[in-house]
mmCIF file of C-alpha atoms in Angstrom:
data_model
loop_
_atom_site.group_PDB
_atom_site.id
_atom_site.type_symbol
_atom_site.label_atom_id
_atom_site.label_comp_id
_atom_site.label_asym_id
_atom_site.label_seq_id
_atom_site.Cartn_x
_atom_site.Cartn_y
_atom_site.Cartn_z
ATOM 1 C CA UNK A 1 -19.071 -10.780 0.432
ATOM 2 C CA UNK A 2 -19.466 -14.291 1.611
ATOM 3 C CA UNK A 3 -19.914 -15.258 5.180
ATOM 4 C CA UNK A 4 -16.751 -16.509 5.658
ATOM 5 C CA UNK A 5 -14.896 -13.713 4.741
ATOM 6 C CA UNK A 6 -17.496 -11.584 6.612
ATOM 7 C CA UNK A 7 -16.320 -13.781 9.838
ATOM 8 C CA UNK A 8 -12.517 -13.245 9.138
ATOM 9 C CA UNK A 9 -13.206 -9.553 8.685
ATOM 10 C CA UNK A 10 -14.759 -10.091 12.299
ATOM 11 C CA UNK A 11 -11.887 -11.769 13.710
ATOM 12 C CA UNK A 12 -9.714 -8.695 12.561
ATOM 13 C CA UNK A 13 -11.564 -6.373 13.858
ATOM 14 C CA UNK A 14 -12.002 -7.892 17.180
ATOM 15 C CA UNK A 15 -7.961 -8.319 17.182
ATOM 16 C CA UNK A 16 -7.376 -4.602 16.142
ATOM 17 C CA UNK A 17 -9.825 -3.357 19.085
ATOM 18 C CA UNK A 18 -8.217 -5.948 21.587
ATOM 19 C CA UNK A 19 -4.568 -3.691 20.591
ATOM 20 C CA UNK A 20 -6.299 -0.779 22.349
ATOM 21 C CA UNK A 21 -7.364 -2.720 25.229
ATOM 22 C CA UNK A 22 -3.374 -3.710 24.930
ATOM 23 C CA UNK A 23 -2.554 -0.586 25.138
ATOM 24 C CA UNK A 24 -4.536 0.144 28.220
ATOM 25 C CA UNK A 25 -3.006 -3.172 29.942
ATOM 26 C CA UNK A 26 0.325 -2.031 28.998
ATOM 27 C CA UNK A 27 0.186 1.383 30.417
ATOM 28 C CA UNK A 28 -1.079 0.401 33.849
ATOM 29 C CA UNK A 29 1.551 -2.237 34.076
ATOM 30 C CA UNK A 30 3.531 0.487 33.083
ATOM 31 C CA UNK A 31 2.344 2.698 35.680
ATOM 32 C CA UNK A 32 3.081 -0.091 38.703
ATOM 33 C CA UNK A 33 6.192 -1.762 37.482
ATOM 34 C CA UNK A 34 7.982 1.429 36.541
ATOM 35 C CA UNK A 35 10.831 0.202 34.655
ATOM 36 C CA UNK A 36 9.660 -0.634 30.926
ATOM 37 C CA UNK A 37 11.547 -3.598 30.292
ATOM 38 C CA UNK A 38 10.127 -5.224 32.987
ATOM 39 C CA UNK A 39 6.937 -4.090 31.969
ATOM 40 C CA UNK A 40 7.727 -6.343 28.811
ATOM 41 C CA UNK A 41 9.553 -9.526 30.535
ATOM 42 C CA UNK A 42 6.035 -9.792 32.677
ATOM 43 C CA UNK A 43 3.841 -9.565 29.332
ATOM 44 C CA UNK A 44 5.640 -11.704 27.376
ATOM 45 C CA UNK A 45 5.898 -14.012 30.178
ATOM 46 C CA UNK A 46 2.250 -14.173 30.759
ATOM 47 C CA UNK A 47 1.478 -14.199 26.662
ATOM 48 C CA UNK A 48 4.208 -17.237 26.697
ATOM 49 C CA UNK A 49 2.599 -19.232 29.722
ATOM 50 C CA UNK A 50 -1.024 -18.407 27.700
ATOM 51 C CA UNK A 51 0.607 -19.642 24.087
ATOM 52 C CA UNK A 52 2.000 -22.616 25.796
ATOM 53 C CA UNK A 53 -0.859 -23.758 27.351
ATOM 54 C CA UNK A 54 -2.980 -23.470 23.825
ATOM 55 C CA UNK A 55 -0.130 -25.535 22.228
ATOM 56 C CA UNK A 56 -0.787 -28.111 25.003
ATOM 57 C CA UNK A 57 -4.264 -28.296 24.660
ATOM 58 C CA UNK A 58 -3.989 -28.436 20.560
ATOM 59 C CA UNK A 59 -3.065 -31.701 19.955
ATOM 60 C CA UNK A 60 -4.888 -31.990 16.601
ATOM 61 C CA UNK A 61 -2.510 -29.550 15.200
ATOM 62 C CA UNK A 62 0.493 -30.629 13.125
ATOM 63 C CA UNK A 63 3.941 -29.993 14.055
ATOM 64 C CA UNK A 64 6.854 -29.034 11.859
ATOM 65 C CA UNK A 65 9.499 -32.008 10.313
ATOM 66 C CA UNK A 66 13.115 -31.255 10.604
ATOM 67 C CA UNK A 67 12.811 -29.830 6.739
ATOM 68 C CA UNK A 68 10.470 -27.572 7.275
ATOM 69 C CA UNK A 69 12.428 -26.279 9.982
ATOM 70 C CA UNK A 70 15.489 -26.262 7.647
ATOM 71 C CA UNK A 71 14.340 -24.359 4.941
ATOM 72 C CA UNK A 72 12.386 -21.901 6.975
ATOM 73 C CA UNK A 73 13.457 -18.160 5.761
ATOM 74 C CA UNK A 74 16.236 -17.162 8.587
ATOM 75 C CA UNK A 75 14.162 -14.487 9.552
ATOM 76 C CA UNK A 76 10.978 -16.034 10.082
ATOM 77 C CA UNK A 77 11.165 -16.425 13.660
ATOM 78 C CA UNK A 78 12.022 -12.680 14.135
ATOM 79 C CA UNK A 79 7.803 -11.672 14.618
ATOM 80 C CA UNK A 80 7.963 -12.013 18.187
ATOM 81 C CA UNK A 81 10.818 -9.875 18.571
ATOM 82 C CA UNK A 82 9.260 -7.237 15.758
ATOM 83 C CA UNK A 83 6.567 -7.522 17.904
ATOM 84 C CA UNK A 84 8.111 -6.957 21.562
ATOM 85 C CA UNK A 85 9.582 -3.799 19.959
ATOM 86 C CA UNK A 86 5.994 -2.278 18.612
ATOM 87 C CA UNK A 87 4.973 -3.374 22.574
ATOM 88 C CA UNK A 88 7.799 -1.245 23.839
ATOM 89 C CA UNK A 89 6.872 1.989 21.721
ATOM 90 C CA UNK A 90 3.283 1.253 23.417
ATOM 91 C CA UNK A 91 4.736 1.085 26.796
ATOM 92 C CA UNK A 92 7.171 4.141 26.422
ATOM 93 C CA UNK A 93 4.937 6.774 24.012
ATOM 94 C CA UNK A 94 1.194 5.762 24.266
ATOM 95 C CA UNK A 95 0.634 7.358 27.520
ATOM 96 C CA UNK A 96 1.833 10.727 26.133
ATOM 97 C CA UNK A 97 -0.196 10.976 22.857
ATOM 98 C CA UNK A 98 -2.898 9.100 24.152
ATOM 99 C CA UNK A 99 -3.942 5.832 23.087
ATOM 100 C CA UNK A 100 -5.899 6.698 20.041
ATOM 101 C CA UNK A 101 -3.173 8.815 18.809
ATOM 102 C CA UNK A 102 -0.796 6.275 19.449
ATOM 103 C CA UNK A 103 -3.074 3.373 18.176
ATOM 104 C CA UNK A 104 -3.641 5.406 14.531
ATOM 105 C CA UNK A 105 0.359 5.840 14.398
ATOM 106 C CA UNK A 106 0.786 2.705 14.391
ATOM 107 C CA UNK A 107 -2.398 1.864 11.573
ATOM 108 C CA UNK A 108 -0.161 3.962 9.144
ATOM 109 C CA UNK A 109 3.283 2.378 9.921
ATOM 110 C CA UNK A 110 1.509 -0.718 9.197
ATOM 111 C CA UNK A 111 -0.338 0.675 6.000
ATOM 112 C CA UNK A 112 2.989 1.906 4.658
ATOM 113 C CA UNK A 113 4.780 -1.334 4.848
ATOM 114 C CA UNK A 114 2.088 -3.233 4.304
ATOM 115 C CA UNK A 115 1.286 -1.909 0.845
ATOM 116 C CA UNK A 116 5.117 -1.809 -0.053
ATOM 117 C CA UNK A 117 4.853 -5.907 1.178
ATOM 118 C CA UNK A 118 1.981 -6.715 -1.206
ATOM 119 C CA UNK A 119 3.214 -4.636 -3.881
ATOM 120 C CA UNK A 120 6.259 -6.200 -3.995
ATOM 121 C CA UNK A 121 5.133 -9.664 -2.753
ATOM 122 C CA UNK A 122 7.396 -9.675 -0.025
ATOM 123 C CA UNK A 123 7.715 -12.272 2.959
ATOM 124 C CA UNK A 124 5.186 -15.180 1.329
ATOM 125 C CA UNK A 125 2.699 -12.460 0.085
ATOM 126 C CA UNK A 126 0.655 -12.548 -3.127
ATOM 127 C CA UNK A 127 1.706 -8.913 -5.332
ATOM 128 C CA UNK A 128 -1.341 -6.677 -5.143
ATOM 129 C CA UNK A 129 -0.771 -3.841 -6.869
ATOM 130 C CA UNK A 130 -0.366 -0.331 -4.631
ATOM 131 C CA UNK A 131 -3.179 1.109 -6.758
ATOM 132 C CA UNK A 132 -4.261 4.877 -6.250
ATOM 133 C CA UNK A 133 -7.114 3.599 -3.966
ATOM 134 C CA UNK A 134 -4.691 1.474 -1.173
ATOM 135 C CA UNK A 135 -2.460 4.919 -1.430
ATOM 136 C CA UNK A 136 -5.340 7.230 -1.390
ATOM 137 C CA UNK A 137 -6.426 5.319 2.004
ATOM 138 C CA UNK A 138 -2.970 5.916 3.724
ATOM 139 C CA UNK A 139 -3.735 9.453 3.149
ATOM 140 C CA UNK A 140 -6.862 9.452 4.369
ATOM 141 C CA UNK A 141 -5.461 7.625 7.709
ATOM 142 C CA UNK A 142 -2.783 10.015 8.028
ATOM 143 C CA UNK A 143 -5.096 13.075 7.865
ATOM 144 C CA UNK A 144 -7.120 10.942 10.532
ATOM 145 C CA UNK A 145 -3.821 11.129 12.926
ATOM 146 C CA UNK A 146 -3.559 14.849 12.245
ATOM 147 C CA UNK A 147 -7.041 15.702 12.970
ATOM 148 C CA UNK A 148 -6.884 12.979 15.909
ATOM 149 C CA UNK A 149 -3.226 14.282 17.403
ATOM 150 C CA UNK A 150 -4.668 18.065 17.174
ATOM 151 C CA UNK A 151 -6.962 17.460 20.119
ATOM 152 C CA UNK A 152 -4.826 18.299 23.365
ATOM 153 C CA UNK A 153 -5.350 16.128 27.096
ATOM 154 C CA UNK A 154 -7.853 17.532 29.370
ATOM 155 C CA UNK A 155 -11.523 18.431 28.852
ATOM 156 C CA UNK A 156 -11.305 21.815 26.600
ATOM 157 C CA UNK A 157 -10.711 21.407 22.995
ATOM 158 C CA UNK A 158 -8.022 23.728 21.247
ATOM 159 C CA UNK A 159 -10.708 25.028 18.520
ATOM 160 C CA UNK A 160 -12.944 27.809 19.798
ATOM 161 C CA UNK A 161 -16.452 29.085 18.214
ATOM 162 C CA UNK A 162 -16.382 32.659 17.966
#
């Protein structure tokens, strides 16, 4: 594997652990707000005033010509909004299945669709194939939720030693 793609590998993985972290965020917010679509008008808000301030300090970036604009898919711009409503399963559910619970759920939802996407080369993406390895590792990361979800909140695990 070369060093570059050892470095974006990096970058994912620091992205994926910073979605726990969200989580965490989300539920104290959460916790102090008390009404969740506030909770989500004050992080977008704050992820907005962030984005906009990295647009304004990224002047060596290009910006869009009318065309591109024009024959953008209609539903590009929809991400956000997917987005906002994965945030707003995090601020509703997480706290009751516990982030790690919660944060695996949401691993498989992606691995589902993703693997139909590249199979099918949806939305912009190459085909790759949904071989019986990719569908083999859904199943693995669905066991992972049921052996992660079987664990109940407190201090005493369910399984006893006898």
């Amino acid at each position: 594997m070369s060093i570059v793609i050892g470095l974006v590998f990096l970058f994912i993985l620091v992205g994926g652990s910073l979605r726990s972290a969200e989580a965490g965020c989300q539920n104290t917010l959460m916790n102090h707000m008390k009404n969740m679509w506030l909770c989500a008008v004050i992080s977008y808000a704050v992820a907005l005033t962030g984005f906009s301030i990295f647009l304004a300090l990224s002047s060596k970036s290009p910006w869009p010509t009318l065309d591109d604009v024009r024959n953008m898919p209609w539903w590009a711009p929809f991400g956000g909004l997917l987005g906002g409503a994965a945030v707003m399963g995090m601020i509703a559910v997480a706290r009751h299945v516990g982030v790690a619970t919660f944060s695996a759920l949401v691993i498989v939802g992606e691995m589902v669709v993703a693997v139909i996407m590249d199979h099918f080369g949806l939305m912009g993406f190459e085909e790759r194939s949904a071989s019986i390895p990719r569908l083999v590792a859904c199943g693995l990361i669905t066991l992972a939720i049921y052996l992660m979800a079987d664990e109940p909140a407190g201090d005493e695990p369910r399984v006893s030693v006898t």
